mmCIF file of C-alpha atoms in Angstrom:
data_model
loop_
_atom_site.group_PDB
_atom_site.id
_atom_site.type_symbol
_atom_site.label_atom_id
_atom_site.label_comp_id
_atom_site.label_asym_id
_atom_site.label_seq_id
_atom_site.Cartn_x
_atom_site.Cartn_y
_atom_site.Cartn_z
ATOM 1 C CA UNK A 1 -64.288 -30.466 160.405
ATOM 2 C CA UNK A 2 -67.563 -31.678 161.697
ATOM 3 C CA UNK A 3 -70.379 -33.694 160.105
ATOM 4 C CA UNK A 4 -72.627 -30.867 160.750
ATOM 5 C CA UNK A 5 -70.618 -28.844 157.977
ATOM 6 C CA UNK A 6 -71.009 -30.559 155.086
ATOM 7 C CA UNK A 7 -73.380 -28.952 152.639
ATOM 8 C CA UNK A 8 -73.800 -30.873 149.472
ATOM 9 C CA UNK A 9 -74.216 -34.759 149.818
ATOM 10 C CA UNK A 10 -73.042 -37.272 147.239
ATOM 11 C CA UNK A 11 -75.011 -40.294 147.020
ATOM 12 C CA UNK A 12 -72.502 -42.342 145.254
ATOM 13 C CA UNK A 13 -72.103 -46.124 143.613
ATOM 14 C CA UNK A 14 -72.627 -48.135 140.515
ATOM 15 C CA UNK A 15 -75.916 -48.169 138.620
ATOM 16 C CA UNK A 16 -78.611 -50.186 140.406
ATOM 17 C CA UNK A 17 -77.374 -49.506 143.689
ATOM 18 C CA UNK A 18 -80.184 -47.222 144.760
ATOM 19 C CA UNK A 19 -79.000 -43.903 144.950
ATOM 20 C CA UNK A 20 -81.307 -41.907 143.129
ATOM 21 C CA UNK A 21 -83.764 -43.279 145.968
ATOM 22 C CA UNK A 22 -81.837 -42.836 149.363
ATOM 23 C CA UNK A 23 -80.355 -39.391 147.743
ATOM 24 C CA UNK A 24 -84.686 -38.189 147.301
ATOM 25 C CA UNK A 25 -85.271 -39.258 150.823
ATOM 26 C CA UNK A 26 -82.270 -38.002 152.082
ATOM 27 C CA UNK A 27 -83.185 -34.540 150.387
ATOM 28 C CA UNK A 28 -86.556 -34.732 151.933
ATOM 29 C CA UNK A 29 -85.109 -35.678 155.640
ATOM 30 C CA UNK A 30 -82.894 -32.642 155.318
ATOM 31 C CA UNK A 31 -85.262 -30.234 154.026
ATOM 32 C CA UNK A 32 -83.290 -29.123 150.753
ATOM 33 C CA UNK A 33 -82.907 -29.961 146.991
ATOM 34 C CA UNK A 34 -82.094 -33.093 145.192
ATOM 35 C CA UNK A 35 -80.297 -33.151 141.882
ATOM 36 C CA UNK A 36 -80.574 -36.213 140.356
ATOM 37 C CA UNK A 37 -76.958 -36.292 138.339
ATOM 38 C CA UNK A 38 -77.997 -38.563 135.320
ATOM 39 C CA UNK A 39 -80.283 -35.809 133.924
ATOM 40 C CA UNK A 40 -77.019 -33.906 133.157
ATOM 41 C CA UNK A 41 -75.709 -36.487 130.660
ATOM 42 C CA UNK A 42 -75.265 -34.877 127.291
ATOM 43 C CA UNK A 43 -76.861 -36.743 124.827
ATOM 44 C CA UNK A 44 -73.862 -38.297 123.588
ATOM 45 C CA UNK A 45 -72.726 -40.013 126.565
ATOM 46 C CA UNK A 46 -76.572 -41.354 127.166
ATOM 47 C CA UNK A 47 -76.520 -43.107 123.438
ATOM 48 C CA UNK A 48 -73.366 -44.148 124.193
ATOM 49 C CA UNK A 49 -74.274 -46.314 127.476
ATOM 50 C CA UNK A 50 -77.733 -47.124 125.609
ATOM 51 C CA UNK A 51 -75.864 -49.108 122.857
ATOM 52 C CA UNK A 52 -73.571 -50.789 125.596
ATOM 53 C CA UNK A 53 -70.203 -49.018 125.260
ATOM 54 C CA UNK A 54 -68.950 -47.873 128.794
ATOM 55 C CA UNK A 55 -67.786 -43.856 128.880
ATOM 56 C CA UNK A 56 -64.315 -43.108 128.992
ATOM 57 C CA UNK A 57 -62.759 -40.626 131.370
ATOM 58 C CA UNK A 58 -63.338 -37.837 128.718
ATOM 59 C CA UNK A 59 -66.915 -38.888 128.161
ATOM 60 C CA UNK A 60 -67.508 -38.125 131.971
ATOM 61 C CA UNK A 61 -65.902 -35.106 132.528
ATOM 62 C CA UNK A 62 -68.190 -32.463 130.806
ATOM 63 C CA UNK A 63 -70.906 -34.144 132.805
ATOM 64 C CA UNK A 64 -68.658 -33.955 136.004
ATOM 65 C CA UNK A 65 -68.118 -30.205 135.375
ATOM 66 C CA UNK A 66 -72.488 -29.723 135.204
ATOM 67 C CA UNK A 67 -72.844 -31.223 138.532
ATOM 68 C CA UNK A 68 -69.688 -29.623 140.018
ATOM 69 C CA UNK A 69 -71.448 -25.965 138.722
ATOM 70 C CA UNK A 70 -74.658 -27.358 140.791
ATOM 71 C CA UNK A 71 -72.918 -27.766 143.680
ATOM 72 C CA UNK A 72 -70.535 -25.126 144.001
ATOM 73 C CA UNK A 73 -73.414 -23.234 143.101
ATOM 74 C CA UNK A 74 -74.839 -24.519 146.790
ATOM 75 C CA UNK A 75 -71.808 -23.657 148.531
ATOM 76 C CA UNK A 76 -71.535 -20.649 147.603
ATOM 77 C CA UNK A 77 -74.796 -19.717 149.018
ATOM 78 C CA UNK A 78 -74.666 -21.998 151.581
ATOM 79 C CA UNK A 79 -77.349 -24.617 150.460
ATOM 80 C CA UNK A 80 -77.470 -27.704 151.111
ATOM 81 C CA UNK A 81 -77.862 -30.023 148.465
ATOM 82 C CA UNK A 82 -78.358 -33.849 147.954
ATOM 83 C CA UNK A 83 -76.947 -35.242 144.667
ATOM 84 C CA UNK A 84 -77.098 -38.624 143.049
ATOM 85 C CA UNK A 85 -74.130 -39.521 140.962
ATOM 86 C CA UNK A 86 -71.929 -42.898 140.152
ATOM 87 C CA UNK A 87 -68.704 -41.260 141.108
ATOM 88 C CA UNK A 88 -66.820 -44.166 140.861
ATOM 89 C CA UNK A 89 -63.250 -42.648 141.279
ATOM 90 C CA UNK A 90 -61.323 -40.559 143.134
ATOM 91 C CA UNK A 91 -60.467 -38.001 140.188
ATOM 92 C CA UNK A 92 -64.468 -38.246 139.621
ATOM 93 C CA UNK A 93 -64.989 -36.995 143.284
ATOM 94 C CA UNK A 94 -62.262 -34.394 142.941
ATOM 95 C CA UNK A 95 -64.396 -32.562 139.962
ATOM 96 C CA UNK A 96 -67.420 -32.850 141.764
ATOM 97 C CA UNK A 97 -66.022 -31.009 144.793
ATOM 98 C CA UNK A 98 -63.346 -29.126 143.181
ATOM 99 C CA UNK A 99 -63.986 -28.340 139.698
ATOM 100 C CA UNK A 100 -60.669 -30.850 138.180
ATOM 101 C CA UNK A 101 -59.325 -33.724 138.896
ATOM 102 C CA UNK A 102 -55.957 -33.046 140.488
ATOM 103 C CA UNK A 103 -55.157 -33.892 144.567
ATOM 104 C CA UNK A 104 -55.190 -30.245 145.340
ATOM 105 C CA UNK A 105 -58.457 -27.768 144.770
ATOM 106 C CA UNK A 106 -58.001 -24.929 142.519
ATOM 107 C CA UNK A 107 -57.040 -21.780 144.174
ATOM 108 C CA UNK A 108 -60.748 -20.293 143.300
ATOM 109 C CA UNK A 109 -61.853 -22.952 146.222
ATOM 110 C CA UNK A 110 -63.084 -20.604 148.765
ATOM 111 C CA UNK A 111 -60.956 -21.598 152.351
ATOM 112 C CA UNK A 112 -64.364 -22.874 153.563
ATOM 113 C CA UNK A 113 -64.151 -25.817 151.422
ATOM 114 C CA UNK A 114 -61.055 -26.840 151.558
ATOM 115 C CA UNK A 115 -60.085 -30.295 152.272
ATOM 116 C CA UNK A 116 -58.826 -30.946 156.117
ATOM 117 C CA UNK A 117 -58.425 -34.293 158.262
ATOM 118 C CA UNK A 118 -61.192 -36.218 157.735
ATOM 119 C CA UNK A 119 -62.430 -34.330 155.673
ATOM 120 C CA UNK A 120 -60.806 -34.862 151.378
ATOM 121 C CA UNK A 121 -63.390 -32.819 149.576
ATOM 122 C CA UNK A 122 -64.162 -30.213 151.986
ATOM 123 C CA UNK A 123 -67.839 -29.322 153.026
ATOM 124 C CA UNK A 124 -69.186 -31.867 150.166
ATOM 125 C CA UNK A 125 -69.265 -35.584 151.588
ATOM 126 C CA UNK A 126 -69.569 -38.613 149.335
ATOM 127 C CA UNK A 127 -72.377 -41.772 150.543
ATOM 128 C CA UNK A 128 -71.158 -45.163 149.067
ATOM 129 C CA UNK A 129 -74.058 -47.407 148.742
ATOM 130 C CA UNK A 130 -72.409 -51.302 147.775
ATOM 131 C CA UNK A 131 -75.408 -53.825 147.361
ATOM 132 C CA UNK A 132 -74.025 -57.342 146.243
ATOM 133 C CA UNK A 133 -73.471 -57.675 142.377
ATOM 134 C CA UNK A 134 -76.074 -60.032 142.543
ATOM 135 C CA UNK A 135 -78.859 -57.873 143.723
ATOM 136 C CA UNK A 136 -77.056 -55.065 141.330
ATOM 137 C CA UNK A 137 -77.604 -57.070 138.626
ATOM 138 C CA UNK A 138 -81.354 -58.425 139.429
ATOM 139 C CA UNK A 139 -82.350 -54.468 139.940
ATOM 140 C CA UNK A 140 -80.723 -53.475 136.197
ATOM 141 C CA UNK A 141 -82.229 -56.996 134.792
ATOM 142 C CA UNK A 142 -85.718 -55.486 136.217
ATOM 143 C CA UNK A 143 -85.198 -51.453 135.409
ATOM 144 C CA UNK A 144 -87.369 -50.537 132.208
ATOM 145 C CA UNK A 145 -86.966 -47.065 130.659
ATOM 146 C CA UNK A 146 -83.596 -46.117 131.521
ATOM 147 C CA UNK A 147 -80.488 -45.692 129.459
ATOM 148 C CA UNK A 148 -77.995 -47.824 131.609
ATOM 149 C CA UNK A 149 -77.967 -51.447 130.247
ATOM 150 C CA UNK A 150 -76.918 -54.422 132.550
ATOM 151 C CA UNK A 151 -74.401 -55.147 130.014
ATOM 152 C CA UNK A 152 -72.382 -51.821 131.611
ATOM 153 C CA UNK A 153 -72.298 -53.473 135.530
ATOM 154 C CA UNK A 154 -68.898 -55.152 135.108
ATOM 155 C CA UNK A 155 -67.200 -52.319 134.051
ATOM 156 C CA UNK A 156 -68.594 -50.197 136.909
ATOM 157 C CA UNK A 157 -67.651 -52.399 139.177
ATOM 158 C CA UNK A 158 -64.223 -52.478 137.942
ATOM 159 C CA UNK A 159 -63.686 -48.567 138.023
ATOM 160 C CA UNK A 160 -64.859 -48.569 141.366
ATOM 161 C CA UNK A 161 -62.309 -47.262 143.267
ATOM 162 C CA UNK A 162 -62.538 -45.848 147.204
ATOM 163 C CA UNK A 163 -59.494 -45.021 149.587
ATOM 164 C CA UNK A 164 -59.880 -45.736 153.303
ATOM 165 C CA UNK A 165 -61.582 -43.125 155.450
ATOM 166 C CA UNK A 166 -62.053 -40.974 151.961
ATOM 167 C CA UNK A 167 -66.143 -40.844 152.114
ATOM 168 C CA UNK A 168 -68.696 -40.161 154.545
ATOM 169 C CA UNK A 169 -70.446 -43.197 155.073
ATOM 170 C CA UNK A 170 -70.071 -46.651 153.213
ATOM 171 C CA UNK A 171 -73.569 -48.970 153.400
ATOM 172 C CA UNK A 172 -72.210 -52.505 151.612
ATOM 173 C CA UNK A 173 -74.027 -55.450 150.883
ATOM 174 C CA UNK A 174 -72.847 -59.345 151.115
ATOM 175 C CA UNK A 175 -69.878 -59.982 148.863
ATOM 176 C CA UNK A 176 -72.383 -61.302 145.696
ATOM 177 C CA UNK A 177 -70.886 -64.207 145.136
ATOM 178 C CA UNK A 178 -73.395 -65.764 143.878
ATOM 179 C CA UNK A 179 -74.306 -65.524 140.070
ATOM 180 C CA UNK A 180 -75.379 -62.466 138.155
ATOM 181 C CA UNK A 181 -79.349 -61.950 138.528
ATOM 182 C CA UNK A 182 -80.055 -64.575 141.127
ATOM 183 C CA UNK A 183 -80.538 -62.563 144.180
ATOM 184 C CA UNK A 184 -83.676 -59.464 144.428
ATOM 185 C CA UNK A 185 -82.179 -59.081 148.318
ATOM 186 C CA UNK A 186 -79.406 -58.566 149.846
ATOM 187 C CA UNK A 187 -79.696 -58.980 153.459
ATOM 188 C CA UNK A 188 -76.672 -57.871 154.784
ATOM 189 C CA UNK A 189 -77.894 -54.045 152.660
ATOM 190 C CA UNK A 190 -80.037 -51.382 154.871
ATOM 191 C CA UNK A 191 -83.389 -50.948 153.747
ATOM 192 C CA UNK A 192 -83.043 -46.887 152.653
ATOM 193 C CA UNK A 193 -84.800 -45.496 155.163
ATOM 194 C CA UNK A 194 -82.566 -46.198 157.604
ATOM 195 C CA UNK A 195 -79.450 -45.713 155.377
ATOM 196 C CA UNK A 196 -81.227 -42.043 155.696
ATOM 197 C CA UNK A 197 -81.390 -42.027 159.128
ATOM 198 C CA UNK A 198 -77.568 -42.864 159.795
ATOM 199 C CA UNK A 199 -76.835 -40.175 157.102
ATOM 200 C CA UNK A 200 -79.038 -37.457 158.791
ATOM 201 C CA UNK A 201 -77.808 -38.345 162.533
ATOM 202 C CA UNK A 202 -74.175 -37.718 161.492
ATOM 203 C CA UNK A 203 -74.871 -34.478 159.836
ATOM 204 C CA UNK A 204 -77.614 -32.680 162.255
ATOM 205 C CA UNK A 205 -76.159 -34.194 165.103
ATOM 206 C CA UNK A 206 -72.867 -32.511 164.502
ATOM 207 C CA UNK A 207 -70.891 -35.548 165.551
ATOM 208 C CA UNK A 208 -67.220 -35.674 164.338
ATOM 209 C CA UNK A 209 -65.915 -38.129 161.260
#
């Protein structure tokens, strides 16, 4: 499967890494929607992060399922769509392209979208964005108004999981080792605009994973 046929576009990482941004501009390069996943929280799971306490795999999955109606929505039609969401593991991709979390899609998955070499989640692809920890944890330290406390970093960073050659493009920063809050840069990190640029030349170019 090419590039060119992937519809719906995760932008994908921990909290702070700058996804809602690249996944707005990636929207506008493409000419199509952005859903920006954290205004599908229930309320629950929101005063749950807000008071520190990171979600559990259960806590997720209704949320999962919202976004996963979103985009199957899109492919269905044959939309493109950009979405911002942490998807930090494998069984979190899985419900976002598939509806559940198991290896295989459901048997409702229309042949379309089914996984193929290259290719684990069908026409949806997933954009890792990896800034160090440090500059993670500066941007969180300097974020007012949103529900996500720094407090929460570690344990994204710790359910982050990604298999070799299992997304569509990976943008990582230096290794952050220094400590927590020191950097506001990461050099080694595009800027997003060109993160954007990579994305769109794979997928209107057509070029092959």
């Amino acid at each position: 499967m090419a590039d060119a046929d992937i519809l719906v576009v995760v932008a994908m990482g921990p909290s702070g890494c700058g996804k809602s941004t690249v996944g707005q501009l990636l929207a506008m390069r493409l000419g199509c929607p952005f859903l920006e996943g954290d205004a599908l929280h229930p309320q629950a799971n929101i005063d749950k992060m807000a008071s520190g306490v990171p979600l559990t795999d259960e806590d997720r999955l209704p949320w999962l399922l919202a976004i996963h109606a979103r985009i199957r929505e899109a492919l269905d039609f044959g939309d493109r769509l950009v979405v911002s969401c942490s998807a930090l593991k494998p069984s979190y991709r899985r419900v976002l392209a598939f509806g559940a979390p198991d290896p295989a899609p459901p048997p409702s998955a229309p042949s379309t979208h089914a996984p193929g070499p290259g290719r684990p989640y069908g026409r949806v692809g997933f954009v890792l964005l990896r800034p160090s920890r440090a500059v993670l944890a500066s941007r969180l330290a300097a974020r007012r108004g949103h529900f996500m406390p720094p407090a929460l970093l570690a344990s994204q960073l710790a359910a982050l999981a990604v298999e070799p050659g299992e997304v569509l493009a990976e943008f990582k920063g230096g290794d952050g080792g220094g400590e927590e809050g020191e950097a506001e840069r990461d050099e080694l990190f595009p800027e997003p605009g060109a993160i954007v640029e990579a994305v769109a030349a794979r997928l209107l170019g057509g070029g092959e994973g």
